[in-house]
Short mmCIF file of C-alpha atoms in Angstrom, two decimals:
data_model
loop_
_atom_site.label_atom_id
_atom_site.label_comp_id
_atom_site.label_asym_id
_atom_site.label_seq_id
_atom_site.Cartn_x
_atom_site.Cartn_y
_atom_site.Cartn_z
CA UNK A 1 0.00 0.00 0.00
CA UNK A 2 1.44 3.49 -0.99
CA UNK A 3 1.10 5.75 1.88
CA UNK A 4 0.69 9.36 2.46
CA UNK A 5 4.64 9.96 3.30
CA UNK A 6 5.90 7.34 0.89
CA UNK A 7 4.64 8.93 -1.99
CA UNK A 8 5.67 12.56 -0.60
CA UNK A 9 8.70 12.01 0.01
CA UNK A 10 8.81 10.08 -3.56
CA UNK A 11 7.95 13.14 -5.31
CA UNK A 12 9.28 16.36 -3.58
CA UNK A 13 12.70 13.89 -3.22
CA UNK A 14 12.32 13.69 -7.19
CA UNK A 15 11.77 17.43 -7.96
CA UNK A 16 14.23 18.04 -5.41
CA UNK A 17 17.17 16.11 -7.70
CA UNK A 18 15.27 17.00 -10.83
CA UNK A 19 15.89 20.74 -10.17
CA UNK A 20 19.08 20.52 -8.01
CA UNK A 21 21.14 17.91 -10.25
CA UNK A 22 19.54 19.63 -13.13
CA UNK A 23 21.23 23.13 -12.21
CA UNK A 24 24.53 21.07 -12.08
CA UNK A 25 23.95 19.62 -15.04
CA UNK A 26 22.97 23.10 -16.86
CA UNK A 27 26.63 24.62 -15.20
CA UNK A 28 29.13 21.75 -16.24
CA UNK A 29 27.66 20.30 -19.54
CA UNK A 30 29.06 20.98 -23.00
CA UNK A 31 26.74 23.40 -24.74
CA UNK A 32 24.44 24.06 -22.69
CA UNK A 33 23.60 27.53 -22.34
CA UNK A 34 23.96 27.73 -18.42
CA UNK A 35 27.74 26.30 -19.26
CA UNK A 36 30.51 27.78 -16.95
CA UNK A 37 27.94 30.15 -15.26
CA UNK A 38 29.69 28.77 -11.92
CA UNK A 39 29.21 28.34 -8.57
CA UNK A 40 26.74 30.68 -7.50
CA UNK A 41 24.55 29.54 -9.74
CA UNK A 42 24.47 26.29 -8.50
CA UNK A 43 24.17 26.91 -5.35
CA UNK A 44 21.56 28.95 -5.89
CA UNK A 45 19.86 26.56 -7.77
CA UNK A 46 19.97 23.78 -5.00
CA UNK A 47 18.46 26.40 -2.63
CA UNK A 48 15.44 27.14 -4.73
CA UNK A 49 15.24 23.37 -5.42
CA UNK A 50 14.98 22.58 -1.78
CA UNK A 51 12.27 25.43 -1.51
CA UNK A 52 10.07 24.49 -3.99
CA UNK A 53 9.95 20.78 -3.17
CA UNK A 54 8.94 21.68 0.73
CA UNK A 55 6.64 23.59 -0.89
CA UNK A 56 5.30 20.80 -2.91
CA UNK A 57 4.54 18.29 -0.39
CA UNK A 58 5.18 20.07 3.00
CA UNK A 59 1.92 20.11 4.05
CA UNK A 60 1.91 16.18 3.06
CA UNK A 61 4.31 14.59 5.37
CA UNK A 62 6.71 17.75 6.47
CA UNK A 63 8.95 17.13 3.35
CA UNK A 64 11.99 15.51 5.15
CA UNK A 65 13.46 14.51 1.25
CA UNK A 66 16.68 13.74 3.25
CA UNK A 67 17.60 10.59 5.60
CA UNK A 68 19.64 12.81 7.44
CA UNK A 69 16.41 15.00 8.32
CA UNK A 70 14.46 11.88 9.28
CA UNK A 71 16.77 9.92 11.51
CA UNK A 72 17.86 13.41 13.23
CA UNK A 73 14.46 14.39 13.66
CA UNK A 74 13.32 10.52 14.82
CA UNK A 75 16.07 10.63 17.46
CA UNK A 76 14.67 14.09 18.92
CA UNK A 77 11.33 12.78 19.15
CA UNK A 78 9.53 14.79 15.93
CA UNK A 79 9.00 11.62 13.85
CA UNK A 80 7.75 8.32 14.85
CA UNK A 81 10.41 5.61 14.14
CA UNK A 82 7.59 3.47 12.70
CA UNK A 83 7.29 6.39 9.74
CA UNK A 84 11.19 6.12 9.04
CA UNK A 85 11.06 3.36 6.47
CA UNK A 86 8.75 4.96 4.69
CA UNK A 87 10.49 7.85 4.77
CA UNK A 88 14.00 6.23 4.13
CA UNK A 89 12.22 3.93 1.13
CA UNK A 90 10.47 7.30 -0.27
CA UNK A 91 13.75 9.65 -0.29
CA UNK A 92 15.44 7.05 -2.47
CA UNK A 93 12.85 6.06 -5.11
CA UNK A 94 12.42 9.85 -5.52
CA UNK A 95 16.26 10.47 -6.11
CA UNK A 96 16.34 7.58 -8.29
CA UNK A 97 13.33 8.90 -10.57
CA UNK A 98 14.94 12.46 -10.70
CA UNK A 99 18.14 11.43 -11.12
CA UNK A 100 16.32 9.68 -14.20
CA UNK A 101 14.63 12.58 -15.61
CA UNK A 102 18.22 14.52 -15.24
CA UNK A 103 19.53 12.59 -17.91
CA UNK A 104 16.72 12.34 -19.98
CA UNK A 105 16.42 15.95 -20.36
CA UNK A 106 20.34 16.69 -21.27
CA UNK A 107 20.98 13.49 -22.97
CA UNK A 108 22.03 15.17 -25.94
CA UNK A 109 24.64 17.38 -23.45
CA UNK A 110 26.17 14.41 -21.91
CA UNK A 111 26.80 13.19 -25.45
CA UNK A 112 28.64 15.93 -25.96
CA UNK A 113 30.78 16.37 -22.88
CA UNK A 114 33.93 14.67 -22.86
CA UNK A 115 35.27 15.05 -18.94
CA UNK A 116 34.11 11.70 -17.19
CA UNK A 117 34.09 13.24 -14.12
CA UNK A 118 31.69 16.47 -15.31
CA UNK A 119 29.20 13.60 -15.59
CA UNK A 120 29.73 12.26 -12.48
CA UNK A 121 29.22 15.19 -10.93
CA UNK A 122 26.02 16.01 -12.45
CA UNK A 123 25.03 12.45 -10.24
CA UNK A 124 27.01 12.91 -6.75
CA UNK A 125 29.66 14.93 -5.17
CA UNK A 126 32.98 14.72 -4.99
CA UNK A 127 35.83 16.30 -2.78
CA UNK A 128 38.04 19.26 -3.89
CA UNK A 129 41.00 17.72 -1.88
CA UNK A 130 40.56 13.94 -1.38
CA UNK A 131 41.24 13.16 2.62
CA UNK A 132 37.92 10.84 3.47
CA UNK A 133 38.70 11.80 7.37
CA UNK A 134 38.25 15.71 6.70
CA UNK A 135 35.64 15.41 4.02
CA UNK A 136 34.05 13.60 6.43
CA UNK A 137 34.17 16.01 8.63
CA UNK A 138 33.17 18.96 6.31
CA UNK A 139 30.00 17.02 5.62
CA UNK A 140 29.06 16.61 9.40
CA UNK A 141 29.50 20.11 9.81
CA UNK A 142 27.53 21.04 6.78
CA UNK A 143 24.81 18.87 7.91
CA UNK A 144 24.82 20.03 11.76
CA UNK A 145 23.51 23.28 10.31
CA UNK A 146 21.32 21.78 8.37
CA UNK A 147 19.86 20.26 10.10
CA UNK A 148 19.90 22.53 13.58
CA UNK A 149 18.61 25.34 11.07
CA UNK A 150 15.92 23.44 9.69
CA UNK A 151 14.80 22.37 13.36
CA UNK A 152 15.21 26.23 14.46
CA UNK A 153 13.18 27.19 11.51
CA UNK A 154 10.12 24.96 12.13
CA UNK A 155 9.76 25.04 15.81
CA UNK A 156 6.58 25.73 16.94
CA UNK A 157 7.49 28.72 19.02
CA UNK A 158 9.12 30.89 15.97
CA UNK A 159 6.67 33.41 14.52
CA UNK A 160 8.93 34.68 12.30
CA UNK A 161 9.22 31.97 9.74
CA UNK A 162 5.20 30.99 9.21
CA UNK A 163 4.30 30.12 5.63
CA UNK A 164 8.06 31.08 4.40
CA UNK A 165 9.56 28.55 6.17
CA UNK A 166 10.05 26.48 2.99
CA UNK A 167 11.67 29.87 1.29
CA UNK A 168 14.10 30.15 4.08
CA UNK A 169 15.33 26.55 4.40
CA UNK A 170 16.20 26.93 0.63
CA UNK A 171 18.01 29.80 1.63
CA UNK A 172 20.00 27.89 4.13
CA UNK A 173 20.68 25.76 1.79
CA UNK A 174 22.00 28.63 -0.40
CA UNK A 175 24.22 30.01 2.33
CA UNK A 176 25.54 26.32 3.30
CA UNK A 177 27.16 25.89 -0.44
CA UNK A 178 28.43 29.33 -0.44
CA UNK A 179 30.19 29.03 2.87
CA UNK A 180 31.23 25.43 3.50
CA UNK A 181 30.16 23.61 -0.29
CA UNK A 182 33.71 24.06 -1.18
CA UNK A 183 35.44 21.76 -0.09
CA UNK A 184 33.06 18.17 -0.71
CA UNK A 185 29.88 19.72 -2.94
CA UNK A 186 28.20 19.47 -0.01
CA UNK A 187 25.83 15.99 -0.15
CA UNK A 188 24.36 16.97 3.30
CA UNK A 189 21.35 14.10 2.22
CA UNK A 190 22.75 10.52 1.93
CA UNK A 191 19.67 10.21 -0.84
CA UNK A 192 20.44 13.41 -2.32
CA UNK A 193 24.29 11.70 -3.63
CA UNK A 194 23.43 7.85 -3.20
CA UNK A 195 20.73 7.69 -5.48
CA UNK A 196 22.09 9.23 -8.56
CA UNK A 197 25.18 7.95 -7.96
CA UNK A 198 23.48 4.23 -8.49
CA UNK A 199 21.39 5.99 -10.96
CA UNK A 200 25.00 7.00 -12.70
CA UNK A 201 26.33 3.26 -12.47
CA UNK A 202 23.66 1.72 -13.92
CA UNK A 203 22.97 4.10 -17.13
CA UNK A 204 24.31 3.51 -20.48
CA UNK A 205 26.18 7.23 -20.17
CA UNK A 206 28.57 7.76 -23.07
CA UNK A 207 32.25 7.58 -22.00
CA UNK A 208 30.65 8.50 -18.31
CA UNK A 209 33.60 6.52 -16.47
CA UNK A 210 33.96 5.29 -12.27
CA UNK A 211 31.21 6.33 -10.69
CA UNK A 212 33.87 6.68 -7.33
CA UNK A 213 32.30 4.28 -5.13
CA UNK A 214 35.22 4.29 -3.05
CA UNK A 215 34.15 8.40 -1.76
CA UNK A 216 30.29 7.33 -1.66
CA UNK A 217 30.41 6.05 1.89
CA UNK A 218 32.02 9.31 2.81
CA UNK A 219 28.69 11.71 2.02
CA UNK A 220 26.17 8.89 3.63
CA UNK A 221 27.78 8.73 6.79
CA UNK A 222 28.76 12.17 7.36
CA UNK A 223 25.20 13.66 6.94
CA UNK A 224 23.51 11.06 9.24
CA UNK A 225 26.15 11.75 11.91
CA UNK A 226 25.63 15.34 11.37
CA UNK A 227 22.07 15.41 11.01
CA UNK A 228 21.72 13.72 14.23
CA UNK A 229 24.20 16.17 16.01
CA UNK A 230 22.65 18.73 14.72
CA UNK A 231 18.90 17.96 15.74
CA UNK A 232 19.99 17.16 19.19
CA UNK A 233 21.33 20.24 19.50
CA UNK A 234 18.45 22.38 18.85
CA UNK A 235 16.30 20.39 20.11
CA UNK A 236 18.75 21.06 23.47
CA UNK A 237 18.90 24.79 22.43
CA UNK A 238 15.60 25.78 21.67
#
């Protein structure tokens, strides 16, 4: 039986990737007209991507679309641990159907790109400087605010975010790439970088090359470690 949050989380974790890969996939692919267009614009991108899938099924299920989110926010007491599978199962289908419609709509571009590891990165992140100990790090950190901010945001107490709290978790997602994306692409969502990277393995991409399964441990532990830290800590704080 499809539930309520399953199918949420299936489709705001789906326009979620759709929007956020697809900004990455406008920057780095040949001939596209976003090419080279850089950094802020794809971290911009993610933000508004985050904000308009909350806004798509928020009122649904709370629009976790991040197993960080869910087990940070089951270990504080906000979601029910019976409601994590679905959640957890919901995330990934989602990533794996948006991941999907990423590469259907710049097939052509990926065609024309020759850089293996542009492709990839349309799919997952990757670290600027590979050390898994302090890229592990970076993404705990990343998360922590995250997921504190998210938990800051939402509590029932704060009259200032209301019906714009969807607008200004996108917006923390924003500032988190500009400030601390550099130096892993900032996963901060296990689902968010697992998914497509599968996604990336299994589809017949044209010269597309490793899909770097030996770094894809790196941004699904780091977010659930931070994601926890950082829920317990405003649900200490606040």
């Amino acid at each position: 039986m499809v539930t309520k949050i399953f199918a949420s989380e299936v489709i705001g974790t789906a326009l979620l990737i759709l929007l956020g890969d697809g900004v990455v996939a406008a920057v780095l692919l040949a001939k596209s007209k976003a090419e080279n267009s850089g950094w802020i614009v794809i971290t911009f991108g993610w933000g508004m991507a985050v904000a308009m899938a909350v806004y798509a099924v928020g009122r649904f299920d709370g629009a976790h679309l991040n197993p960080a989110v869910t087990l940070g926010l089951a270990v504080i007491g906000s979601t029910q641990w019976s409601d994590v599978p679905q959640y957890l199962a919901g995330e990934f289908v989602g990533a794996f159907i948006g991941a999907l419609l990423v590469y259907a709509h710049y097939s052509h571009h990926f065609k024309e790109t020759e850089d293996p590891g542009l492709k990839l990165a349309v799919f997952s992140t990757g670290p600027a400087i590979r050390n898994y100990g302090l890229n592990l790090v970076s993404e705990i950190i990343g998360t922590f605010v995250l997921v504190f901010g998210v938990v800051a945001i939402t509590a029932a107490g704060n009259k200032l975010s209301g019906g714009l709290a969807p607008l200004l978790i996108g917006l923390l997602i924003f500032a988190i790439g500009l400030s601390l994306g550099g130096p892993t692409g900032y996963a901060i969502n296990p689902a968010r970088d697992l998914g497509p990277r599968i996604i990336h393995a299994i589809l017949p991409i044209p010269g597309k090359g490793s899909s770097d399964w030996s770094y894809a441990w790196v941004p699904v532990v780091g977010p659930i470690v931070g994601g926890i830290l950082g829920a317990v800590a405003a649900h200490s704080w606040l």
